Amino acid sequence: MAMPRSIRECLGEIIPAGILLVSYNQYSLGWKVGIKLAKEEIDSGGFAIITNIAIPFRKFCARVNAAGLDIIKEGEQGKLAVINVFKEEVPYDFVYSLEDVDESTFIPKYVDVKKEIVKKYGLGKRKVIHVFATLDTLYTRFGEDVMRELFMARLYAGEELVLRGFNFWDVLIVNRDSIPKELHSWMVTISDYVIMTQGILKEQEFIENISVLKGVSKNFRPIVFQVRTSTISIPSEMIY
């Protein structure tokens, strides 16, 4: 098997309304895979919608920038929009804040904002990637019922949008150590593509296993990448 040029290449063709689950554990940097895919889509002429539920916008930008995506730059160039589920004032017109939402109001307000973004940027004629960061914080804030309801609605609405000519796919990022096992299994089931990463702390190195486990193309084959970071020995006085 020839060495693939990227993880995106391993997934094969992304079907319209395809769903990719990026599942990482607590020691892993696997969440960066989802951000990298968004950057690649933007660089190829597409548009990204990123939903931030995890942390305040300022910190979110810093983390995403560390993964290679400059949210402010891409947003100001009309290549990206952010749905920010925090009660805070953000001075950018590409950021759509959802304020004062709870279990009963999150989904309708969220859907309305996505419709507004689609209309403003003319996304019926553009390739769109939607990155959801993160599912575990969605679960923590609004509960399992809201999470299941949102993504079941996404499955139904996705089919209707494809029939209307929309071209989009979703990347769902989750720390699997933070949600129930049964809920994670359900997310694997509804996803068309699955990448699971595992960070392992050992005495003399850090190992990151990145497993591309699920795809829908005829020629898809699972593949595992491994990144090793060796220990750096330094004098104790540099730390203590």
PDB file of N, CA, C and O in Angstrom, residues 75-130:
ATOM      1  N   GLY A  75     -11.930  34.430   8.579  1.00  0.00           N
ATOM      2  CA  GLY A  75     -13.258  35.006   8.748  1.00  0.00           C
ATOM      3  C   GLY A  75     -13.383  36.352   8.082  1.00  0.00           C
ATOM      4  O   GLY A  75     -14.388  36.648   7.417  1.00  0.00           O
ATOM      5  N   GLU A  76     -12.356  37.192   8.233  1.00  0.00           N
ATOM      6  CA  GLU A  76     -12.411  38.523   7.622  1.00  0.00           C
ATOM      7  C   GLU A  76     -12.306  38.472   6.109  1.00  0.00           C
ATOM      8  O   GLU A  76     -12.703  39.419   5.429  1.00  0.00           O
ATOM      9  N   GLN A  77     -11.792  37.377   5.576  1.00  0.00           N
ATOM     10  CA  GLN A  77     -11.714  37.205   4.122  1.00  0.00           C
ATOM     11  C   GLN A  77     -12.953  36.522   3.550  1.00  0.00           C
ATOM     12  O   GLN A  77     -13.005  36.229   2.354  1.00  0.00           O
ATOM     13  N   GLY A  78     -13.952  36.263   4.394  1.00  0.00           N
ATOM     14  CA  GLY A  78     -15.197  35.679   3.924  1.00  0.00           C
ATOM     15  C   GLY A  78     -15.136  34.192   3.626  1.00  0.00           C
ATOM     16  O   GLY A  78     -15.950  33.677   2.866  1.00  0.00           O
ATOM     17  N   LYS A  79     -14.204  33.515   4.276  1.00  0.00           N
ATOM     18  CA  LYS A  79     -14.029  32.082   4.032  1.00  0.00           C
ATOM     19  C   LYS A  79     -14.497  31.221   5.197  1.00  0.00           C
ATOM     20  O   LYS A  79     -14.460  29.996   5.103  1.00  0.00           O
ATOM     21  N   LEU A  80     -14.978  31.864   6.252  1.00  0.00           N
ATOM     22  CA  LEU A  80     -15.277  31.131   7.477  1.00  0.00           C
ATOM     23  C   LEU A  80     -16.271  31.914   8.316  1.00  0.00           C
ATOM     24  O   LEU A  80     -16.255  33.145   8.332  1.00  0.00           O
ATOM     25  N   ALA A  81     -17.141  31.178   9.014  1.00  0.00           N
ATOM     26  CA  ALA A  81     -18.039  31.774   9.999  1.00  0.00           C
ATOM     27  C   ALA A  81     -18.004  30.922  11.258  1.00  0.00           C
ATOM     28  O   ALA A  81     -17.782  29.711  11.196  1.00  0.00           O
ATOM     29  N   VAL A  82     -18.223  31.570  12.393  1.00  0.00           N
ATOM     30  CA  VAL A  82     -18.201  30.880  13.681  1.00  0.00           C
ATOM     31  C   VAL A  82     -19.551  31.040  14.364  1.00  0.00           C
ATOM     32  O   VAL A  82     -20.090  32.147  14.442  1.00  0.00           O
ATOM     33  N   ILE A  83     -20.100  29.927  14.836  1.00  0.00           N
ATOM     34  CA  ILE A  83     -21.259  29.967  15.722  1.00  0.00           C
ATOM     35  C   ILE A  83     -20.714  29.806  17.129  1.00  0.00           C
ATOM     36  O   ILE A  83     -20.181  28.754  17.486  1.00  0.00           O
ATOM     37  N   ASN A  84     -20.819  30.854  17.927  1.00  0.00           N
ATOM     38  CA  ASN A  84     -20.193  30.889  19.241  1.00  0.00           C
ATOM     39  C   ASN A  84     -21.253  30.753  20.321  1.00  0.00           C
ATOM     40  O   ASN A  84     -22.065  31.656  20.524  1.00  0.00           O
ATOM     41  N   VAL A  85     -21.247  29.623  21.014  1.00  0.00           N
ATOM     42  CA  VAL A  85     -22.303  29.361  21.993  1.00  0.00           C
ATOM     43  C   VAL A  85     -21.833  29.815  23.375  1.00  0.00           C
ATOM     44  O   VAL A  85     -21.662  29.015  24.300  1.00  0.00           O
ATOM     45  N   PHE A  86     -21.579  31.101  23.458  1.00  0.00           N
ATOM     46  CA  PHE A  86     -21.163  31.718  24.706  1.00  0.00           C
ATOM     47  C   PHE A  86     -21.817  33.084  24.825  1.00  0.00           C
ATOM     48  O   PHE A  86     -22.042  33.760  23.832  1.00  0.00           O
ATOM     49  N   LYS A  87     -22.097  33.486  26.063  1.00  0.00           N
ATOM     50  CA  LYS A  87     -22.650  34.813  26.291  1.00  0.00           C
ATOM     51  C   LYS A  87     -21.499  35.792  26.438  1.00  0.00           C
ATOM     52  O   LYS A  87     -20.973  36.014  27.538  1.00  0.00           O
ATOM     53  N   GLU A  88     -21.068  36.350  25.324  1.00  0.00           N
ATOM     54  CA  GLU A  88     -19.959  37.286  25.315  1.00  0.00           C
ATOM     55  C   GLU A  88     -20.046  38.153  24.062  1.00  0.00           C
ATOM     56  O   GLU A  88     -20.615  37.740  23.055  1.00  0.00           O
ATOM     57  N   GLU A  89     -19.498  39.329  24.121  1.00  0.00           N
ATOM     58  CA  GLU A  89     -19.466  40.218  22.973  1.00  0.00           C
ATOM     59  C   GLU A  89     -18.192  39.968  22.180  1.00  0.00           C
ATOM     60  O   GLU A  89     -17.092  40.011  22.722  1.00  0.00           O
ATOM     61  N   VAL A  90     -18.359  39.685  20.888  1.00  0.00           N
ATOM     62  CA  VAL A  90     -17.226  39.417  20.005  1.00  0.00           C
ATOM     63  C   VAL A  90     -17.278  40.418  18.858  1.00  0.00           C
ATOM     64  O   VAL A  90     -18.281  40.486  18.147  1.00  0.00           O
ATOM     65  N   PRO A  91     -16.219  41.197  18.611  1.00  0.00           N
ATOM     66  CA  PRO A  91     -16.260  42.299  17.643  1.00  0.00           C
ATOM     67  C   PRO A  91     -15.975  41.890  16.201  1.00  0.00           C
ATOM     68  O   PRO A  91     -15.207  42.554  15.500  1.00  0.00           O
ATOM     69  N   TYR A  92     -16.587  40.805  15.747  1.00  0.00           N
ATOM     70  CA  TYR A  92     -16.377  40.359  14.372  1.00  0.00           C
ATOM     71  C   TYR A  92     -17.728  39.974  13.771  1.00  0.00           C
ATOM     72  O   TYR A  92     -18.509  39.252  14.406  1.00  0.00           O
ATOM     73  N   ASP A  93     -17.985  40.443  12.535  1.00  0.00           N
ATOM     74  CA  ASP A  93     -19.288  40.167  11.945  1.00  0.00           C
ATOM     75  C   ASP A  93     -19.416  38.750  11.399  1.00  0.00           C
ATOM     76  O   ASP A  93     -20.508  38.342  10.992  1.00  0.00           O
ATOM     77  N   PHE A  94     -18.321  37.988  11.388  1.00  0.00           N
ATOM     78  CA  PHE A  94     -18.411  36.590  10.957  1.00  0.00           C
ATOM     79  C   PHE A  94     -18.658  35.647  12.141  1.00  0.00           C
ATOM     80  O   PHE A  94     -18.763  34.436  11.961  1.00  0.00           O
ATOM     81  N   VAL A  95     -18.765  36.213  13.344  1.00  0.00           N
ATOM     82  CA  VAL A  95     -19.047  35.431  14.548  1.00  0.00           C
ATOM     83  C   VAL A  95     -20.508  35.637  14.940  1.00  0.00           C
ATOM     84  O   VAL A  95     -20.953  36.776  15.144  1.00  0.00           O
ATOM     85  N   TYR A  96     -21.239  34.541  15.060  1.00  0.00           N
ATOM     86  CA  TYR A  96     -22.656  34.577  15.408  1.00  0.00           C
ATOM     87  C   TYR A  96     -22.813  33.969  16.791  1.00  0.00           C
ATOM     88  O   TYR A  96     -22.649  32.770  16.977  1.00  0.00           O
ATOM     89  N   SER A  97     -23.111  34.810  17.773  1.00  0.00           N
ATOM     90  CA  SER A  97     -23.182  34.349  19.153  1.00  0.00           C
ATOM     91  C   SER A  97     -24.592  33.892  19.507  1.00  0.00           C
ATOM     92  O   SER A  97     -25.578  34.580  19.213  1.00  0.00           O
ATOM     93  N   LEU A  98     -24.676  32.735  20.145  1.00  0.00           N
ATOM     94  CA  LEU A  98     -25.931  32.237  20.691  1.00  0.00           C
ATOM     95  C   LEU A  98     -25.926  32.535  22.183  1.00  0.00           C
ATOM     96  O   LEU A  98     -25.180  31.918  22.945  1.00  0.00           O
ATOM     97  N   GLU A  99     -26.745  33.472  22.599  1.00  0.00           N
ATOM     98  CA  GLU A  99     -26.769  33.877  24.003  1.00  0.00           C
ATOM     99  C   GLU A  99     -28.017  33.360  24.701  1.00  0.00           C
ATOM    100  O   GLU A  99     -29.074  33.209  24.083  1.00  0.00           O
ATOM    101  N   ASP A 100     -27.858  33.077  25.984  1.00  0.00           N
ATOM    102  CA  ASP A 100     -28.994  32.690  26.830  1.00  0.00           C
ATOM    103  C   ASP A 100     -29.768  31.505  26.258  1.00  0.00           C
ATOM    104  O   ASP A 100     -31.002  31.528  26.172  1.00  0.00           O
ATOM    105  N   VAL A 101     -29.047  30.463  25.846  1.00  0.00           N
ATOM    106  CA  VAL A 101     -29.709  29.258  25.362  1.00  0.00           C
ATOM    107  C   VAL A 101     -29.679  28.189  26.444  1.00  0.00           C
ATOM    108  O   VAL A 101     -28.747  28.117  27.251  1.00  0.00           O
ATOM    109  N   ASP A 102     -30.718  27.358  26.454  1.00  0.00           N
ATOM    110  CA  ASP A 102     -30.775  26.229  27.375  1.00  0.00           C
ATOM    111  C   ASP A 102     -31.220  25.000  26.603  1.00  0.00           C
ATOM    112  O   ASP A 102     -31.243  25.001  25.363  1.00  0.00           O
ATOM    113  N   GLU A 103     -31.584  23.948  27.322  1.00  0.00           N
ATOM    114  CA  GLU A 103     -31.945  22.690  26.666  1.00  0.00           C
ATOM    115  C   GLU A 103     -33.124  22.837  25.706  1.00  0.00           C
ATOM    116  O   GLU A 103     -33.197  22.135  24.694  1.00  0.00           O
ATOM    117  N   SER A 104     -34.035  23.751  25.996  1.00  0.00           N
ATOM    118  CA  SER A 104     -35.234  23.888  25.159  1.00  0.00           C
ATOM    119  C   SER A 104     -35.056  24.856  24.000  1.00  0.00           C
ATOM    120  O   SER A 104     -35.792  24.790  23.014  1.00  0.00           O
ATOM    121  N   THR A 105     -34.081  25.767  24.109  1.00  0.00           N
ATOM    122  CA  THR A 105     -33.943  26.802  23.074  1.00  0.00           C
ATOM    123  C   THR A 105     -32.707  26.653  22.197  1.00  0.00           C
ATOM    124  O   THR A 105     -32.606  27.305  21.159  1.00  0.00           O
ATOM    125  N   PHE A 106     -31.766  25.797  22.590  1.00  0.00           N
ATOM    126  CA  PHE A 106     -30.516  25.697  21.837  1.00  0.00           C
ATOM    127  C   PHE A 106     -30.751  25.285  20.388  1.00  0.00           C
ATOM    128  O   PHE A 106     -30.264  25.945  19.453  1.00  0.00           O
ATOM    129  N   ILE A 107     -31.476  24.201  20.157  1.00  0.00           N
ATOM    130  CA  ILE A 107     -31.622  23.682  18.794  1.00  0.00           C
ATOM    131  C   ILE A 107     -32.320  24.677  17.865  1.00  0.00           C
ATOM    132  O   ILE A 107     -31.807  24.964  16.771  1.00  0.00           O
ATOM    133  N   PRO A 108     -33.490  25.228  18.224  1.00  0.00           N
ATOM    134  CA  PRO A 108     -34.125  26.180  17.286  1.00  0.00           C
ATOM    135  C   PRO A 108     -33.276  27.407  17.004  1.00  0.00           C
ATOM    136  O   PRO A 108     -33.206  27.872  15.861  1.00  0.00           O
ATOM    137  N   LYS A 109     -32.593  27.944  18.021  1.00  0.00           N
ATOM    138  CA  LYS A 109     -31.740  29.111  17.796  1.00  0.00           C
ATOM    139  C   LYS A 109     -30.531  28.745  16.942  1.00  0.00           C
ATOM    140  O   LYS A 109     -30.101  29.526  16.080  1.00  0.00           O
ATOM    141  N   TYR A 110     -30.010  27.565  17.167  1.00  0.00           N
ATOM    142  CA  TYR A 110     -28.860  27.101  16.403  1.00  0.00           C
ATOM    143  C   TYR A 110     -29.224  26.940  14.923  1.00  0.00           C
ATOM    144  O   TYR A 110     -28.480  27.378  14.032  1.00  0.00           O
ATOM    145  N   VAL A 111     -30.363  26.345  14.656  1.00  0.00           N
ATOM    146  CA  VAL A 111     -30.818  26.156  13.279  1.00  0.00           C
ATOM    147  C   VAL A 111     -31.040  27.499  12.595  1.00  0.00           C
ATOM    148  O   VAL A 111     -30.670  27.689  11.427  1.00  0.00           O
ATOM    149  N   ASP A 112     -31.637  28.438  13.296  1.00  0.00           N
ATOM    150  CA  ASP A 112     -31.883  29.773  12.722  1.00  0.00           C
ATOM    151  C   ASP A 112     -30.571  30.467  12.343  1.00  0.00           C
ATOM    152  O   ASP A 112     -30.471  31.100  11.283  1.00  0.00           O
ATOM    153  N   VAL A 113     -29.555  30.355  13.195  1.00  0.00           N
ATOM    154  CA  VAL A 113     -28.269  30.986  12.907  1.00  0.00           C
ATOM    155  C   VAL A 113     -27.609  30.351  11.692  1.00  0.00           C
ATOM    156  O   VAL A 113     -27.039  31.049  10.835  1.00  0.00           O
ATOM    157  N   LYS A 114     -27.678  29.028  11.581  1.00  0.00           N
ATOM    158  CA  LYS A 114     -27.100  28.360  10.416  1.00  0.00           C
ATOM    159  C   LYS A 114     -27.787  28.809   9.141  1.00  0.00           C
ATOM    160  O   LYS A 114     -27.134  29.023   8.110  1.00  0.00           O
ATOM    161  N   LYS A 115     -29.097  28.972   9.165  1.00  0.00           N
ATOM    162  CA  LYS A 115     -29.822  29.460   7.997  1.00  0.00           C
ATOM    163  C   LYS A 115     -29.367  30.870   7.623  1.00  0.00           C
ATOM    164  O   LYS A 115     -29.232  31.194   6.436  1.00  0.00           O
ATOM    165  N   GLU A 116     -29.137  31.692   8.634  1.00  0.00           N
ATOM    166  CA  GLU A 116     -28.671  33.061   8.389  1.00  0.00           C
ATOM    167  C   GLU A 116     -27.298  33.053   7.714  1.00  0.00           C
ATOM    168  O   GLU A 116     -27.046  33.827   6.779  1.00  0.00           O
ATOM    169  N   ILE A 117     -26.421  32.190   8.160  1.00  0.00           N
ATOM    170  CA  ILE A 117     -25.081  32.084   7.573  1.00  0.00           C
ATOM    171  C   ILE A 117     -25.163  31.595   6.133  1.00  0.00           C
ATOM    172  O   ILE A 117     -24.491  32.125   5.237  1.00  0.00           O
ATOM    173  N   VAL A 118     -25.975  30.589   5.894  1.00  0.00           N
ATOM    174  CA  VAL A 118     -26.134  30.053   4.537  1.00  0.00           C
ATOM    175  C   VAL A 118     -26.608  31.136   3.583  1.00  0.00           C
ATOM    176  O   VAL A 118     -26.100  31.275   2.457  1.00  0.00           O
ATOM    177  N   LYS A 119     -27.563  31.933   4.028  1.00  0.00           N
ATOM    178  CA  LYS A 119     -28.103  33.000   3.185  1.00  0.00           C
ATOM    179  C   LYS A 119     -27.075  34.096   2.951  1.00  0.00           C
ATOM    180  O   LYS A 119     -26.887  34.547   1.811  1.00  0.00           O
ATOM    181  N   LYS A 120     -26.393  34.537   4.005  1.00  0.00           N
ATOM    182  CA  LYS A 120     -25.449  35.644   3.897  1.00  0.00           C
ATOM    183  C   LYS A 120     -24.298  35.318   2.950  1.00  0.00           C
ATOM    184  O   LYS A 120     -23.892  36.156   2.134  1.00  0.00           O
ATOM    185  N   TYR A 121     -23.764  34.104   3.031  1.00  0.00           N
ATOM    186  CA  TYR A 121     -22.573  33.745   2.262  1.00  0.00           C
ATOM    187  C   TYR A 121     -22.891  32.982   0.967  1.00  0.00           C
ATOM    188  O   TYR A 121     -21.972  32.593   0.251  1.00  0.00           O
ATOM    189  N   GLY A 122     -24.174  32.794   0.681  1.00  0.00           N
ATOM    190  CA  GLY A 122     -24.539  32.091  -0.540  1.00  0.00           C
ATOM    191  C   GLY A 122     -24.003  30.671  -0.593  1.00  0.00           C
ATOM    192  O   GLY A 122     -23.430  30.245  -1.599  1.00  0.00           O
ATOM    193  N   LEU A 123     -24.184  29.932   0.489  1.00  0.00           N
ATOM    194  CA  LEU A 123     -23.538  28.624   0.604  1.00  0.00           C
ATOM    195  C   LEU A 123     -24.213  27.525  -0.203  1.00  0.00           C
ATOM    196  O   LEU A 123     -23.710  26.403  -0.253  1.00  0.00           O
ATOM    197  N   GLY A 124     -25.334  27.855  -0.846  1.00  0.00           N
ATOM    198  CA  GLY A 124     -25.944  26.867  -1.735  1.00  0.00           C
ATOM    199  C   GLY A 124     -25.085  26.584  -2.953  1.00  0.00           C
ATOM    200  O   GLY A 124     -25.275  25.578  -3.642  1.00  0.00           O
ATOM    201  N   LYS A 125     -24.098  27.443  -3.212  1.00  0.00           N
ATOM    202  CA  LYS A 125     -23.255  27.290  -4.394  1.00  0.00           C
ATOM    203  C   LYS A 125     -21.786  27.023  -4.023  1.00  0.00           C
ATOM    204  O   LYS A 125     -20.912  27.081  -4.883  1.00  0.00           O
ATOM    205  N   ARG A 126     -21.520  26.758  -2.752  1.00  0.00           N
ATOM    206  CA  ARG A 126     -20.135  26.561  -2.314  1.00  0.00           C
ATOM    207  C   ARG A 126     -19.992  25.237  -1.562  1.00  0.00           C
ATOM    208  O   ARG A 126     -20.948  24.751  -0.957  1.00  0.00           O
ATOM    209  N   LYS A 127     -18.795  24.666  -1.625  1.00  0.00           N
ATOM    210  CA  LYS A 127     -18.489  23.479  -0.827  1.00  0.00           C
ATOM    211  C   LYS A 127     -18.275  23.926   0.613  1.00  0.00           C
ATOM    212  O   LYS A 127     -17.510  24.848   0.880  1.00  0.00           O
ATOM    213  N   VAL A 128     -18.955  23.269   1.540  1.00  0.00           N
ATOM    214  CA  VAL A 128     -18.945  23.702   2.933  1.00  0.00           C
ATOM    215  C   VAL A 128     -18.539  22.553   3.846  1.00  0.00           C
ATOM    216  O   VAL A 128     -19.015  21.424   3.701  1.00  0.00           O
ATOM    217  N   ILE A 129     -17.652  22.859   4.794  1.00  0.00           N
ATOM    218  CA  ILE A 129     -17.337  21.933   5.873  1.00  0.00           C
ATOM    219  C   ILE A 129     -17.797  22.571   7.172  1.00  0.00           C
ATOM    220  O   ILE A 129     -17.567  23.753   7.413  1.00  0.00           O
ATOM    221  N   HIS A 130     -18.493  21.793   7.980  1.00  0.00           N
ATOM    222  CA  HIS A 130     -18.939  22.286   9.288  1.00  0.00           C
ATOM    223  C   HIS A 130     -18.216  21.496  10.363  1.00  0.00           C
ATOM    224  O   HIS A 130     -18.335  20.269  10.433  1.00  0.00           O
TER     225      HIS A 130
END
